[in-house]
């Protein structure tokens, strides 16, 4: 069943049932080497998914759960190894959304839930978008509203003493460092070299999802920095950003956001609307690297195939 969270819609199944998990990977067309996040209704239920709650995870969850934070911990054996893509670890998260929490509470099982989109496509922030991708493949979608964050949770490896960001997200490095000052960002660490290290077998794969294409509409996405110059805008059929530019009115589809938070909340739906309208060349203004803008910029780069 698909359900809204404060970030994007998730597609949930019983994390202890390998058949359900297998079916979930099929419905999404998801590569089997990309692990799933297990969603819980309360932090106190961590034992349903993790074998151990490290002090780092406990401190970060105390500050940011419920919320858009996923902590990676040693896995509880009852969680299907399909969920963790064979890793010894599991990502857990308590979403900050009343409908999601009510569903998780009622289910009272650990719920493996990736974003509810076809693998590789932009994530879904509306139930209509979920049906566009997955109608006929899933049992149900809960027709509520996503919570308006618009960008997925921050995934943080908390197995050791020093937390390490594996995927940037709605909780910023700065916010994590307010709790644990030694927290390492994505660029400080070799985790995004996983594809290369996997090729020569030198280190374990820690966040396999990073190697796959993500968030891409059918339209070709080009990133631009503000202020735009006229030559940037030639040949384009849609634009989204925080700045206006002369001649913008001639484009068939434009979205202007007043804040970086609104930009993050609207970005995936903008990309999907571009595809609905059959537009083929999109200009995306790079998000400012403040607050959630850092994670938005990561998603924009991936949408552009960079
Ligand atoms: O906000 C979110 O996190 C949304 C909502 C539905 O909760 N979920 C989401 O799931 O974005 P998904 O499957 O689209 O992305 C999960 C990310 C992937 O990058 C995956 O590689 C990483 O989390 N991940 C999950 N378990 C992991 C693990 N044990 N070790 C390292 N990375 C893990
Ligand atoms: Mg996803």
XYZ file of C-alpha atoms and ligand atoms in Angstrom:
340
model
C 0.000 0.000 0.000
C 1.230 3.493 -0.859
C 0.912 6.213 1.778
C 1.922 9.839 2.234
C 4.785 10.908 4.475
C 6.142 14.393 5.196
C 8.753 13.901 2.464
C 7.318 11.865 -0.443
C 4.845 8.987 -0.800
C 6.149 5.586 0.278
C 5.125 2.135 -0.937
C 4.912 -0.076 2.124
C 5.101 -3.829 2.705
C 5.794 -6.100 5.690
C 9.581 -5.985 6.062
C 9.640 -9.498 7.528
C 7.851 -11.081 4.535
C 10.276 -11.907 1.696
C 7.473 -12.531 -0.825
C 5.950 -9.126 -0.195
C 9.370 -7.495 -0.485
C 10.117 -9.343 -3.731
C 6.798 -8.165 -5.153
C 7.606 -4.600 -4.107
C 10.920 -4.604 -6.009
C 9.062 -5.908 -9.078
C 6.292 -3.282 -8.873
C 8.883 -0.483 -8.777
C 11.271 -2.072 -11.247
C 13.877 -1.461 -8.551
C 17.367 -2.973 -8.786
C 17.675 -5.617 -6.061
C 20.981 -4.173 -4.802
C 19.285 -1.001 -3.511
C 18.129 -1.461 0.122
C 14.818 -0.225 1.550
C 14.119 1.966 4.584
C 12.067 0.361 7.357
C 9.385 2.663 8.763
C 8.234 2.475 12.387
C 5.480 4.295 14.285
C 7.771 5.115 17.243
C 11.472 5.219 17.991
C 10.842 2.904 20.953
C 10.027 0.121 18.440
C 13.582 0.146 17.035
C 14.037 -3.498 18.079
C 11.491 -4.477 15.398
C 14.109 -3.647 12.774
C 17.544 -3.028 14.305
C 19.746 -5.320 16.399
C 21.273 -2.424 18.331
C 20.574 1.272 18.942
C 23.941 3.014 18.994
C 24.425 6.189 21.102
C 24.817 8.213 17.883
C 21.496 6.951 16.515
C 19.782 7.492 19.840
C 20.942 11.102 20.021
C 19.995 11.926 16.421
C 16.595 10.259 16.719
C 15.928 12.075 20.006
C 16.448 15.341 18.144
C 14.853 14.614 14.751
C 12.319 11.785 15.057
C 9.587 11.745 14.036
C 11.044 13.470 11.001
C 12.924 13.178 7.716
C 15.891 11.287 9.151
C 16.867 7.669 8.438
C 19.491 6.068 10.657
C 21.401 3.023 9.418
C 22.040 0.441 12.159
C 22.963 -3.236 12.465
C 20.010 -5.272 11.166
C 17.645 -7.426 13.197
C 17.633 -10.956 11.722
C 13.801 -10.954 11.399
C 14.028 -8.277 8.703
C 14.223 -9.912 5.289
C 17.692 -9.742 3.748
C 15.942 -8.598 0.556
C 15.078 -5.371 2.430
C 18.737 -4.685 3.172
C 19.890 -5.907 -0.254
C 22.119 -8.405 1.538
C 23.799 -5.796 3.777
C 24.191 -6.449 7.513
C 22.565 -3.083 8.211
C 19.091 -1.576 8.001
C 17.842 1.997 7.649
C 15.036 2.952 10.048
C 12.836 6.029 10.098
C 9.791 7.383 11.954
C 7.924 9.679 9.551
C 6.404 12.933 10.791
C 2.989 12.606 9.169
C -0.287 11.807 10.951
C -1.633 9.466 8.233
C 1.664 7.595 7.938
C 1.890 7.211 11.713
C -1.737 6.001 11.965
C -1.088 3.385 9.249
C 2.161 2.229 10.875
C 0.502 2.094 14.274
C -2.414 0.040 12.975
C -0.114 -2.320 11.056
C 2.201 -2.689 14.081
C 4.863 -4.346 11.938
C 8.114 -2.964 10.534
C 7.146 -1.525 7.132
C 9.722 -1.470 4.336
C 8.836 1.512 2.167
C 10.814 2.970 -0.699
C 9.542 6.071 -2.477
C 6.340 5.151 -4.346
C 7.535 5.762 -7.905
C 8.813 3.620 -10.752
C 12.533 3.205 -10.169
C 14.510 6.055 -11.734
C 11.529 8.451 -12.004
C 10.957 11.551 -9.859
C 9.451 10.691 -6.453
C 5.735 11.305 -5.871
C 4.322 14.081 -3.714
C 0.678 13.439 -4.702
C -1.395 10.261 -4.764
C -2.272 10.968 -8.396
C 1.431 10.795 -9.249
C 1.659 7.429 -7.464
C -1.135 6.055 -9.669
C 0.552 7.417 -12.807
C 3.535 5.185 -12.086
C 2.082 2.216 -10.213
C -1.640 1.776 -10.981
C -2.268 -1.926 -11.551
C 0.936 -2.851 -9.704
C -0.147 -2.044 -6.143
C -3.082 -2.904 -3.883
C -3.961 0.583 -2.700
C -2.887 4.173 -2.287
C -3.986 6.252 0.675
C -5.328 9.452 -0.921
C -3.957 11.983 1.562
C -1.560 14.865 1.091
C 2.182 14.536 1.471
C 3.492 16.728 4.254
C 5.143 19.419 2.164
C 8.866 18.762 2.676
C 9.086 17.357 -0.840
C 12.623 15.896 -0.631
C 13.451 12.535 0.930
C 14.930 11.872 4.356
C 18.621 12.229 5.131
C 20.206 8.774 5.381
C 22.898 8.629 8.082
C 25.118 5.667 8.894
C 25.023 5.428 12.701
C 26.720 2.046 13.111
C 29.878 3.646 14.518
C 30.622 6.568 16.869
C 30.814 9.086 14.031
C 27.639 9.461 11.971
C 28.209 9.637 8.215
C 25.689 11.010 5.719
C 24.979 8.422 3.008
C 22.278 10.421 1.228
C 21.708 14.169 1.752
C 18.110 15.003 2.606
C 15.703 17.239 4.434
C 17.736 17.272 7.680
C 20.926 19.194 6.943
C 24.509 18.406 7.930
C 24.424 21.528 10.087
C 21.368 20.227 11.966
C 23.057 16.863 12.522
C 26.227 18.597 13.753
C 24.184 20.547 16.295
C 23.637 17.161 17.953
C 26.892 15.378 17.044
C 29.551 17.884 15.926
C 31.768 15.207 14.353
C 29.078 14.088 11.848
C 30.616 13.667 8.429
C 29.001 14.933 5.234
C 28.753 13.017 2.004
C 31.714 14.771 0.364
C 34.037 14.106 3.321
C 33.736 10.371 2.904
C 34.549 7.734 0.353
C 30.998 6.285 0.364
C 30.083 7.750 -2.994
C 33.061 5.987 -4.507
C 31.226 2.753 -3.915
C 30.696 1.980 -7.592
C 34.438 2.216 -8.198
C 35.435 0.426 -5.036
C 32.888 -2.274 -5.774
C 34.459 -2.773 -9.199
C 37.860 -3.514 -7.671
C 36.411 -5.127 -4.564
C 38.304 -2.955 -2.091
C 35.516 -1.879 0.232
C 31.995 -2.878 1.167
C 29.123 -1.176 -0.597
C 27.546 1.126 1.966
C 24.865 3.004 0.036
C 24.306 1.105 -3.162
C 21.368 3.283 -4.228
C 23.715 6.116 -5.152
C 24.965 4.264 -8.206
C 21.567 4.066 -9.978
C 19.809 6.734 -12.074
C 17.269 8.676 -10.005
C 14.587 11.361 -10.143
C 14.657 11.617 -13.936
C 11.690 12.808 -16.016
C 11.447 11.857 -19.701
C 12.303 15.466 -20.558
C 15.944 16.468 -20.836
C 16.954 18.534 -17.795
C 19.618 21.243 -17.940
C 20.858 23.043 -14.829
C 21.535 26.773 -14.902
C 22.817 29.245 -12.353
C 21.073 32.547 -11.646
C 21.146 35.126 -13.170
C 20.134 33.517 -16.458
C 21.411 34.870 -19.737
C 19.278 34.811 -22.861
C 21.358 32.119 -24.568
C 20.587 29.764 -21.675
C 16.920 29.949 -22.415
C 16.972 29.217 -26.168
C 15.295 25.940 -27.137
C 13.828 25.405 -23.715
C 10.158 24.569 -23.170
C 9.868 24.803 -19.383
C 11.652 26.473 -16.477
C 11.626 26.252 -12.709
C 13.583 28.381 -10.304
C 13.563 31.193 -7.789
C 14.422 33.970 -10.278
C 12.402 35.401 -13.151
C 14.018 36.276 -16.469
C 13.104 38.393 -19.477
C 11.199 36.413 -22.081
C 10.017 33.829 -19.568
C 6.388 34.449 -20.621
C 6.937 32.777 -23.988
C 7.600 29.384 -22.363
C 4.639 27.010 -22.157
C 5.334 26.085 -18.528
C 7.091 28.034 -15.799
C 7.208 27.571 -12.025
C 8.679 30.294 -9.805
C 9.254 29.601 -6.119
C 9.554 32.273 -3.426
C 11.666 30.213 -1.053
C 14.038 27.271 -1.218
C 11.545 25.299 0.922
C 8.780 25.870 -1.665
C 11.230 24.937 -4.440
C 11.995 21.640 -2.678
C 8.304 20.962 -2.025
C 7.359 21.572 -5.666
C 10.338 20.182 -7.583
C 9.260 16.566 -8.245
C 5.716 17.592 -9.148
C 7.143 20.189 -11.550
C 9.178 17.483 -13.326
C 6.125 15.227 -13.542
C 3.958 18.044 -14.908
C 6.593 18.675 -17.595
C 6.179 15.058 -18.711
C 2.373 15.234 -18.565
C 2.508 18.211 -20.911
C 4.876 16.389 -23.237
C 7.554 19.093 -22.963
C 11.052 17.971 -23.814
C 13.656 20.502 -22.660
C 13.666 21.865 -19.157
C 15.812 24.473 -17.508
C 16.225 24.056 -13.774
C 17.822 26.841 -11.763
C 20.340 25.418 -9.307
C 19.063 25.635 -5.743
C 21.036 27.854 -3.357
C 23.134 25.673 -1.048
C 21.408 26.734 2.134
C 19.218 24.558 4.332
C 17.228 22.073 2.300
C 18.764 23.619 -0.841
C 21.784 21.309 -0.484
C 19.611 18.218 -0.801
C 17.511 19.818 -3.530
C 20.664 20.535 -5.536
C 21.657 16.870 -5.186
C 18.239 15.829 -6.608
C 18.485 18.413 -9.397
C 21.895 17.079 -10.440
C 20.573 13.538 -10.525
C 17.475 14.633 -12.462
C 19.907 16.091 -15.011
C 21.819 12.791 -15.083
C 24.960 14.379 -13.527
O 11.939 10.212 2.800
C 12.259 9.048 2.510
O 13.321 8.532 2.907
C 11.274 8.228 1.641
C 9.974 8.060 2.406
C 8.983 7.174 1.689
O 10.245 7.594 3.691
N 11.848 6.974 1.280
C 12.852 6.837 0.364
O 13.187 5.522 0.081
O 13.397 7.784 -0.173
P 14.058 5.106 -1.184
O 13.960 3.630 -1.209
O 13.608 5.830 -2.375
O 15.526 5.503 -0.810
C 16.194 4.819 0.244
C 17.632 5.237 0.304
C 18.449 4.670 -0.850
O 19.407 5.643 -1.252
C 19.137 3.475 -0.195
O 20.353 3.114 -0.834
C 19.365 3.991 1.228
O 18.194 4.743 1.506
N 19.462 2.899 2.195
C 18.458 2.144 2.707
N 18.933 1.206 3.545
C 20.269 1.359 3.588
C 21.339 0.679 4.258
N 21.123 -0.352 5.056
N 22.597 1.121 4.049
C 22.820 2.171 3.242
N 21.871 2.858 2.561
C 20.608 2.458 2.730
Mg 13.486 6.672 -4.196
